PDB file of C-alpha atoms in Angstrom:
ATOM      1  CA  GLY A   1      -8.602  16.289   7.376  1.00  0.00           C
ATOM      2  CA  ALA A   2     -11.627  15.824   9.581  1.00  0.00           C
ATOM      3  CA  GLY A   3     -10.379  18.120  12.324  1.00  0.00           C
ATOM      4  CA  VAL A   4      -7.623  20.521  13.270  1.00  0.00           C
ATOM      5  CA  SER A   5      -4.407  18.593  13.728  1.00  0.00           C
ATOM      6  CA  GLN A   6      -1.586  19.784  15.982  1.00  0.00           C
ATOM      7  CA  SER A   7       1.837  18.347  16.568  1.00  0.00           C
ATOM      8  CA  PRO A   8       3.563  17.460  18.736  1.00  0.00           C
ATOM      9  CA  SER A   9       0.952  16.805  21.405  1.00  0.00           C
ATOM     10  CA  ASN A  10       3.577  17.214  24.110  1.00  0.00           C
ATOM     11  CA  LYS A  11       6.942  18.938  24.058  1.00  0.00           C
ATOM     12  CA  VAL A  12       9.471  19.201  26.851  1.00  0.00           C
ATOM     13  CA  THR A  13      12.349  21.526  26.115  1.00  0.00           C
ATOM     14  CA  GLU A  14      15.239  23.054  27.968  1.00  0.00           C
ATOM     15  CA  LYS A  15      15.218  26.735  28.758  1.00  0.00           C
ATOM     16  CA  GLY A  16      16.888  28.675  25.968  1.00  0.00           C
ATOM     17  CA  LYS A  17      16.080  26.194  23.185  1.00  0.00           C
ATOM     18  CA  ASP A  18      13.879  26.987  20.191  1.00  0.00           C
ATOM     19  CA  VAL A  19      10.660  25.061  19.533  1.00  0.00           C
ATOM     20  CA  GLU A  20       8.320  24.736  16.587  1.00  0.00           C
ATOM     21  CA  LEU A  21       4.649  23.872  16.929  1.00  0.00           C
ATOM     22  CA  ARG A  22       2.634  22.798  13.923  1.00  0.00           C
ATOM     23  CA  CYS A  23      -1.036  23.223  13.033  1.00  0.00           C
ATOM     24  CA  ASP A  24      -2.894  21.685  10.106  1.00  0.00           C
ATOM     25  CA  PRO A  25      -6.345  23.309   9.877  1.00  0.00           C
ATOM     26  CA  ILE A  26      -9.571  21.863   8.561  1.00  0.00           C
ATOM     27  CA  SER A  27      -9.485  21.781   4.776  1.00  0.00           C
ATOM     28  CA  GLY A  28     -11.196  24.833   3.322  1.00  0.00           C
ATOM     29  CA  HIS A  29     -11.066  26.891   6.499  1.00  0.00           C
ATOM     30  CA  THR A  30      -9.609  30.241   5.584  1.00  0.00           C
ATOM     31  CA  ALA A  31      -9.045  31.599   9.085  1.00  0.00           C
ATOM     32  CA  LEU A  32      -6.440  30.183  11.461  1.00  0.00           C
ATOM     33  CA  TYR A  33      -5.763  31.242  15.041  1.00  0.00           C
ATOM     34  CA  TRP A  34      -3.209  30.478  17.711  1.00  0.00           C
ATOM     35  CA  TYR A  35      -4.176  30.797  21.382  1.00  0.00           C
ATOM     36  CA  ARG A  36      -2.301  29.984  24.560  1.00  0.00           C
ATOM     37  CA  GLN A  37      -3.825  28.571  27.734  1.00  0.00           C
ATOM     38  CA  SER A  38      -1.797  28.679  30.926  1.00  0.00           C
ATOM     39  CA  LEU A  39      -2.758  26.875  34.107  1.00  0.00           C
ATOM     40  CA  GLY A  40      -5.653  28.683  35.747  1.00  0.00           C
ATOM     41  CA  GLN A  41      -5.776  31.276  32.999  1.00  0.00           C
ATOM     42  CA  GLY A  42      -8.142  31.893  30.147  1.00  0.00           C
ATOM     43  CA  LEU A  43      -7.347  31.484  26.494  1.00  0.00           C
ATOM     44  CA  GLU A  44      -4.946  34.184  25.363  1.00  0.00           C
ATOM     45  CA  PHE A  45      -5.054  35.256  21.709  1.00  0.00           C
ATOM     46  CA  LEU A  46      -1.677  35.117  19.972  1.00  0.00           C
ATOM     47  CA  ILE A  47      -2.068  35.502  16.193  1.00  0.00           C
ATOM     48  CA  TYR A  48      -4.641  35.329  13.382  1.00  0.00           C
ATOM     49  CA  PHE A  49      -4.251  34.448   9.711  1.00  0.00           C
ATOM     50  CA  GLN A  50      -6.939  35.039   7.070  1.00  0.00           C
ATOM     51  CA  GLY A  51      -6.247  34.049   3.494  1.00  0.00           C
ATOM     52  CA  ASN A  52      -3.569  36.214   1.922  1.00  0.00           C
ATOM     53  CA  SER A  53      -4.162  39.162   4.254  1.00  0.00           C
ATOM     54  CA  ALA A  54      -1.506  40.410   6.628  1.00  0.00           C
ATOM     55  CA  PRO A  55      -1.747  38.470   9.903  1.00  0.00           C
ATOM     56  CA  ASP A  56      -2.880  40.069  13.156  1.00  0.00           C
ATOM     57  CA  LYS A  57       0.161  39.526  15.383  1.00  0.00           C
ATOM     58  CA  SER A  58      -1.051  41.798  18.166  1.00  0.00           C
ATOM     59  CA  GLY A  59      -1.240  38.998  20.738  1.00  0.00           C
ATOM     60  CA  LEU A  60       2.312  37.700  20.430  1.00  0.00           C
ATOM     61  CA  PRO A  61       3.849  38.298  23.891  1.00  0.00           C
ATOM     62  CA  SER A  62       7.391  39.069  22.747  1.00  0.00           C
ATOM     63  CA  ASP A  63       9.638  39.089  19.713  1.00  0.00           C
ATOM     64  CA  ARG A  64      10.720  35.567  20.608  1.00  0.00           C
ATOM     65  CA  PHE A  65       7.391  34.417  19.200  1.00  0.00           C
ATOM     66  CA  SER A  66       6.701  34.217  15.486  1.00  0.00           C
ATOM     67  CA  ALA A  67       4.320  32.337  13.233  1.00  0.00           C
ATOM     68  CA  GLU A  68       3.832  31.697   9.582  1.00  0.00           C
ATOM     69  CA  ARG A  69       1.216  30.080   7.431  1.00  0.00           C
ATOM     70  CA  THR A  70       2.333  28.508   4.212  1.00  0.00           C
ATOM     71  CA  GLY A  71       0.079  28.171   1.183  1.00  0.00           C
ATOM     72  CA  GLY A  72      -2.936  29.258   3.175  1.00  0.00           C
ATOM     73  CA  SER A  73      -2.943  25.966   5.038  1.00  0.00           C
ATOM     74  CA  VAL A  74      -0.390  24.647   7.544  1.00  0.00           C
ATOM     75  CA  SER A  75       0.886  27.036  10.206  1.00  0.00           C
ATOM     76  CA  THR A  76       3.977  26.905  12.379  1.00  0.00           C
ATOM     77  CA  LEU A  77       4.393  28.778  15.661  1.00  0.00           C
ATOM     78  CA  THR A  78       8.039  29.242  16.629  1.00  0.00           C
ATOM     79  CA  ILE A  79       9.263  30.214  20.064  1.00  0.00           C
ATOM     80  CA  GLN A  80      12.918  31.154  20.262  1.00  0.00           C
ATOM     81  CA  ARG A  81      15.037  31.007  23.404  1.00  0.00           C
ATOM     82  CA  THR A  82      12.224  29.469  25.431  1.00  0.00           C
ATOM     83  CA  GLN A  83      11.620  30.636  28.984  1.00  0.00           C
ATOM     84  CA  GLN A  84       9.809  28.877  31.830  1.00  0.00           C
ATOM     85  CA  GLU A  85       6.902  31.317  31.542  1.00  0.00           C
ATOM     86  CA  ASP A  86       6.312  29.986  28.024  1.00  0.00           C
ATOM     87  CA  SER A  87       5.070  26.710  29.536  1.00  0.00           C
ATOM     88  CA  ALA A  88       1.419  26.387  28.520  1.00  0.00           C
ATOM     89  CA  VAL A  89      -0.934  24.590  26.169  1.00  0.00           C
ATOM     90  CA  TYR A  90      -0.794  26.118  22.704  1.00  0.00           C
ATOM     91  CA  LEU A  91      -4.075  25.748  20.874  1.00  0.00           C
ATOM     92  CA  CYS A  92      -4.671  26.215  17.184  1.00  0.00           C
ATOM     93  CA  ALA A  93      -8.139  26.831  15.772  1.00  0.00           C
ATOM     94  CA  SER A  94      -9.557  27.266  12.314  1.00  0.00           C
ATOM     95  CA  SER A  95     -12.869  28.607  11.081  1.00  0.00           C
ATOM     96  CA  LEU A  96     -14.901  29.240   7.971  1.00  0.00           C
ATOM     97  CA  TRP A  97     -17.366  31.569   9.666  1.00  0.00           C
ATOM     98  CA  SER A  98     -17.165  32.841  13.224  1.00  0.00           C
ATOM     99  CA  GLY A  99     -17.247  29.608  15.220  1.00  0.00           C
ATOM    100  CA  TYR A 100     -13.795  28.202  15.869  1.00  0.00           C
ATOM    101  CA  THR A 101     -12.835  24.530  15.856  1.00  0.00           C
ATOM    102  CA  PHE A 102      -9.861  23.859  18.084  1.00  0.00           C
ATOM    103  CA  GLY A 103      -7.141  21.293  17.715  1.00  0.00           C
ATOM    104  CA  SER A 104      -6.111  19.112  20.630  1.00  0.00           C
ATOM    105  CA  GLY A 105      -3.237  21.425  21.485  1.00  0.00           C
ATOM    106  CA  THR A 106       0.463  21.155  22.191  1.00  0.00           C
ATOM    107  CA  ARG A 107       1.454  21.044  25.845  1.00  0.00           C
ATOM    108  CA  LEU A 108       4.800  22.827  26.107  1.00  0.00           C
ATOM    109  CA  THR A 109       6.916  22.403  29.211  1.00  0.00           C
ATOM    110  CA  VAL A 110      10.113  24.406  29.560  1.00  0.00           C
ATOM    111  CA  VAL A 111      12.509  22.990  32.147  1.00  0.00           C
TER     112      VAL A 111
ATOM    113  CA  GLN B   1      -8.902  45.889  26.687  1.00  0.00           C
ATOM    114  CA  LYS B   2     -12.136  44.043  25.996  1.00  0.00           C
ATOM    115  CA  GLU B   3     -13.115  41.797  28.872  1.00  0.00           C
ATOM    116  CA  VAL B   4     -15.288  38.779  29.396  1.00  0.00           C
ATOM    117  CA  GLU B   5     -16.126  37.916  32.988  1.00  0.00           C
ATOM    118  CA  GLN B   6     -17.359  34.617  34.364  1.00  0.00           C
ATOM    119  CA  ASN B   7     -17.793  33.282  37.865  1.00  0.00           C
ATOM    120  CA  SER B   8     -14.950  30.780  38.213  1.00  0.00           C
ATOM    121  CA  GLY B   9     -17.001  28.453  40.398  1.00  0.00           C
ATOM    122  CA  PRO B  10     -16.922  25.665  41.082  1.00  0.00           C
ATOM    123  CA  LEU B  11     -20.641  25.387  40.504  1.00  0.00           C
ATOM    124  CA  SER B  12     -21.970  22.171  41.931  1.00  0.00           C
ATOM    125  CA  VAL B  13     -25.439  20.865  41.058  1.00  0.00           C
ATOM    126  CA  PRO B  14     -27.158  17.508  41.626  1.00  0.00           C
ATOM    127  CA  GLU B  15     -27.927  15.241  38.709  1.00  0.00           C
ATOM    128  CA  GLY B  16     -31.178  16.230  37.022  1.00  0.00           C
ATOM    129  CA  ALA B  17     -31.047  19.864  38.157  1.00  0.00           C
ATOM    130  CA  ILE B  18     -30.687  22.980  36.035  1.00  0.00           C
ATOM    131  CA  ALA B  19     -27.204  24.472  35.865  1.00  0.00           C
ATOM    132  CA  SER B  20     -27.021  28.199  35.170  1.00  0.00           C
ATOM    133  CA  LEU B  21     -23.784  29.707  33.889  1.00  0.00           C
ATOM    134  CA  ASN B  22     -23.373  33.447  33.518  1.00  0.00           C
ATOM    135  CA  CYS B  23     -21.121  35.784  31.572  1.00  0.00           C
ATOM    136  CA  THR B  24     -20.789  39.545  31.183  1.00  0.00           C
ATOM    137  CA  TYR B  25     -18.790  41.381  28.562  1.00  0.00           C
ATOM    138  CA  SER B  26     -17.456  44.885  28.111  1.00  0.00           C
ATOM    139  CA  ASP B  27     -17.533  45.408  24.314  1.00  0.00           C
ATOM    140  CA  ARG B  28     -20.929  46.969  23.673  1.00  0.00           C
ATOM    141  CA  GLY B  29     -20.457  46.506  19.915  1.00  0.00           C
ATOM    142  CA  SER B  30     -20.139  42.719  20.088  1.00  0.00           C
ATOM    143  CA  GLN B  31     -22.724  40.836  18.066  1.00  0.00           C
ATOM    144  CA  SER B  32     -21.727  37.147  18.351  1.00  0.00           C
ATOM    145  CA  PHE B  33     -21.470  35.039  21.473  1.00  0.00           C
ATOM    146  CA  PHE B  34     -20.306  31.494  22.003  1.00  0.00           C
ATOM    147  CA  TRP B  35     -20.233  28.848  24.690  1.00  0.00           C
ATOM    148  CA  TYR B  36     -17.473  26.254  24.700  1.00  0.00           C
ATOM    149  CA  ARG B  37     -17.179  23.181  26.902  1.00  0.00           C
ATOM    150  CA  GLN B  38     -13.724  22.051  27.977  1.00  0.00           C
ATOM    151  CA  TYR B  39     -13.169  18.726  29.692  1.00  0.00           C
ATOM    152  CA  SER B  40     -10.083  18.430  31.848  1.00  0.00           C
ATOM    153  CA  GLY B  41      -7.008  17.934  29.694  1.00  0.00           C
ATOM    154  CA  LYS B  42      -8.947  18.431  26.470  1.00  0.00           C
ATOM    155  CA  SER B  43      -9.418  21.325  24.059  1.00  0.00           C
ATOM    156  CA  PRO B  44     -12.513  23.562  23.984  1.00  0.00           C
ATOM    157  CA  GLU B  45     -15.529  22.303  22.055  1.00  0.00           C
ATOM    158  CA  LEU B  46     -18.195  24.641  20.667  1.00  0.00           C
ATOM    159  CA  ILE B  47     -21.635  23.820  22.060  1.00  0.00           C
ATOM    160  CA  MET B  48     -23.763  26.928  21.424  1.00  0.00           C
ATOM    161  CA  PHE B  49     -23.687  30.264  19.680  1.00  0.00           C
ATOM    162  CA  ILE B  50     -26.166  33.128  19.795  1.00  0.00           C
ATOM    163  CA  TYR B  51     -26.460  36.380  17.874  1.00  0.00           C
ATOM    164  CA  SER B  52     -29.905  37.749  18.740  1.00  0.00           C
ATOM    165  CA  ASN B  53     -31.413  38.917  22.006  1.00  0.00           C
ATOM    166  CA  GLY B  54     -33.540  36.314  23.696  1.00  0.00           C
ATOM    167  CA  ASP B  55     -33.253  32.572  24.051  1.00  0.00           C
ATOM    168  CA  LYS B  56     -31.841  29.916  21.774  1.00  0.00           C
ATOM    169  CA  GLU B  57     -32.479  26.278  22.597  1.00  0.00           C
ATOM    170  CA  ASP B  58     -30.575  23.193  21.459  1.00  0.00           C
ATOM    171  CA  GLY B  59     -31.542  19.996  23.225  1.00  0.00           C
ATOM    172  CA  ARG B  60     -30.827  20.364  26.932  1.00  0.00           C
ATOM    173  CA  PHE B  61     -28.919  23.628  26.376  1.00  0.00           C
ATOM    174  CA  THR B  62     -30.402  27.122  26.238  1.00  0.00           C
ATOM    175  CA  ALA B  63     -28.328  30.212  25.562  1.00  0.00           C
ATOM    176  CA  GLN B  64     -29.732  33.567  26.624  1.00  0.00           C
ATOM    177  CA  LEU B  65     -28.535  36.957  25.423  1.00  0.00           C
ATOM    178  CA  ASN B  66     -29.311  40.449  26.653  1.00  0.00           C
ATOM    179  CA  LYS B  67     -27.221  42.963  24.721  1.00  0.00           C
ATOM    180  CA  ALA B  68     -28.558  45.959  26.663  1.00  0.00           C
ATOM    181  CA  SER B  69     -27.247  44.415  29.874  1.00  0.00           C
ATOM    182  CA  GLN B  70     -24.180  42.925  28.141  1.00  0.00           C
ATOM    183  CA  TYR B  71     -25.049  39.564  29.613  1.00  0.00           C
ATOM    184  CA  VAL B  72     -24.988  36.044  28.220  1.00  0.00           C
ATOM    185  CA  SER B  73     -26.000  32.891  30.009  1.00  0.00           C
ATOM    186  CA  LEU B  74     -26.126  29.160  29.419  1.00  0.00           C
ATOM    187  CA  LEU B  75     -28.715  26.913  31.021  1.00  0.00           C
ATOM    188  CA  ILE B  76     -28.240  23.169  31.112  1.00  0.00           C
ATOM    189  CA  ARG B  77     -31.434  21.278  31.905  1.00  0.00           C
ATOM    190  CA  ASP B  78     -31.489  17.759  33.369  1.00  0.00           C
ATOM    191  CA  SER B  79     -27.775  18.033  34.172  1.00  0.00           C
ATOM    192  CA  GLN B  80     -25.787  14.819  33.832  1.00  0.00           C
ATOM    193  CA  PRO B  81     -22.448  13.826  35.385  1.00  0.00           C
ATOM    194  CA  SER B  82     -21.059  13.895  31.822  1.00  0.00           C
ATOM    195  CA  ASP B  83     -21.771  17.646  31.763  1.00  0.00           C
ATOM    196  CA  SER B  84     -19.061  18.140  34.404  1.00  0.00           C
ATOM    197  CA  ALA B  85     -16.510  20.374  32.683  1.00  0.00           C
ATOM    198  CA  THR B  86     -15.321  23.956  32.445  1.00  0.00           C
ATOM    199  CA  TYR B  87     -17.626  26.173  30.389  1.00  0.00           C
ATOM    200  CA  LEU B  88     -16.032  29.041  28.522  1.00  0.00           C
ATOM    201  CA  CYS B  89     -17.933  32.101  27.385  1.00  0.00           C
ATOM    202  CA  ALA B  90     -16.489  33.742  24.274  1.00  0.00           C
ATOM    203  CA  VAL B  91     -17.360  37.053  22.676  1.00  0.00           C
ATOM    204  CA  MET B  92     -16.537  38.084  19.125  1.00  0.00           C
ATOM    205  CA  GLY B  93     -14.893  41.463  18.802  1.00  0.00           C
ATOM    206  CA  SER B  94     -16.515  44.362  17.044  1.00  0.00           C
ATOM    207  CA  GLY B  95     -15.375  46.686  14.303  1.00  0.00           C
ATOM    208  CA  GLY B  96     -11.857  45.908  13.156  1.00  0.00           C
ATOM    209  CA  SER B  97     -11.658  42.959  15.553  1.00  0.00           C
ATOM    210  CA  ASN B  98     -14.768  41.177  14.326  1.00  0.00           C
ATOM    211  CA  TYR B  99     -12.814  37.965  13.808  1.00  0.00           C
ATOM    212  CA  LYS B 100     -11.252  37.642  17.248  1.00  0.00           C
ATOM    213  CA  LEU B 101     -12.843  35.737  20.117  1.00  0.00           C
ATOM    214  CA  THR B 102     -12.150  36.933  23.640  1.00  0.00           C
ATOM    215  CA  PHE B 103     -12.661  34.197  26.196  1.00  0.00           C
ATOM    216  CA  GLY B 104     -13.628  34.308  29.821  1.00  0.00           C
ATOM    217  CA  LYS B 105     -11.607  32.206  32.249  1.00  0.00           C
ATOM    218  CA  GLY B 106     -14.413  29.697  32.494  1.00  0.00           C
ATOM    219  CA  THR B 107     -16.776  28.295  35.093  1.00  0.00           C
ATOM    220  CA  LEU B 108     -16.089  24.822  36.455  1.00  0.00           C
ATOM    221  CA  LEU B 109     -19.309  22.830  36.661  1.00  0.00           C
ATOM    222  CA  THR B 110     -19.601  19.649  38.704  1.00  0.00           C
ATOM    223  CA  VAL B 111     -22.735  17.527  38.408  1.00  0.00           C
ATOM    224  CA  ASN B 112     -23.065  15.151  41.324  1.00  0.00           C
ATOM    225  CA  PRO B 113     -24.737  11.758  40.788  1.00  0.00           C
TER     226      PRO B 113
END
């Protein structure tokens, strides 16, 4: 596609439920990133995928968070047993070189 | 922990003035630097990148880099109300992290008509 596509754009979930966030990167971009942006905070790195290499998961805040990238394209970020502190905008980005292109994000609200 | 520091602002300038946004970083090995613009409720948008010491100009925007001082800046000439946004400085990691951008918390710029 023309840009990075994320879905859903908004998600409200009850505390304790699992959620899945989807990212479809720009075609041909080999690198894919997930970041989180909380109110008043900067962008927090979560995970990085590059081709068939092992992902860099060093930014995932707890073992409730996981992500996968299938076929080198679409990625899914899963948060299990959501907590209120998980409320944030989850941004996906892809790149071919070092400049990232961000998707429009998923705003997650845990109530 | 590699850090990127920005003045949170808000920085308020009149229309037509020059806005100056500053950023310092801690990773002395970093080689690539980026400026993103983020409108309220929107995702960050890349507006400038710079790799070499000195100035890089693109239209009304000029990025300045001083690696010895670990300092990056963005100048916006002839500021317009449409430039009102949060500006994020981002620094590419070095060595084994040369794929990961670390972002500052951003400077909120308001351009007053």
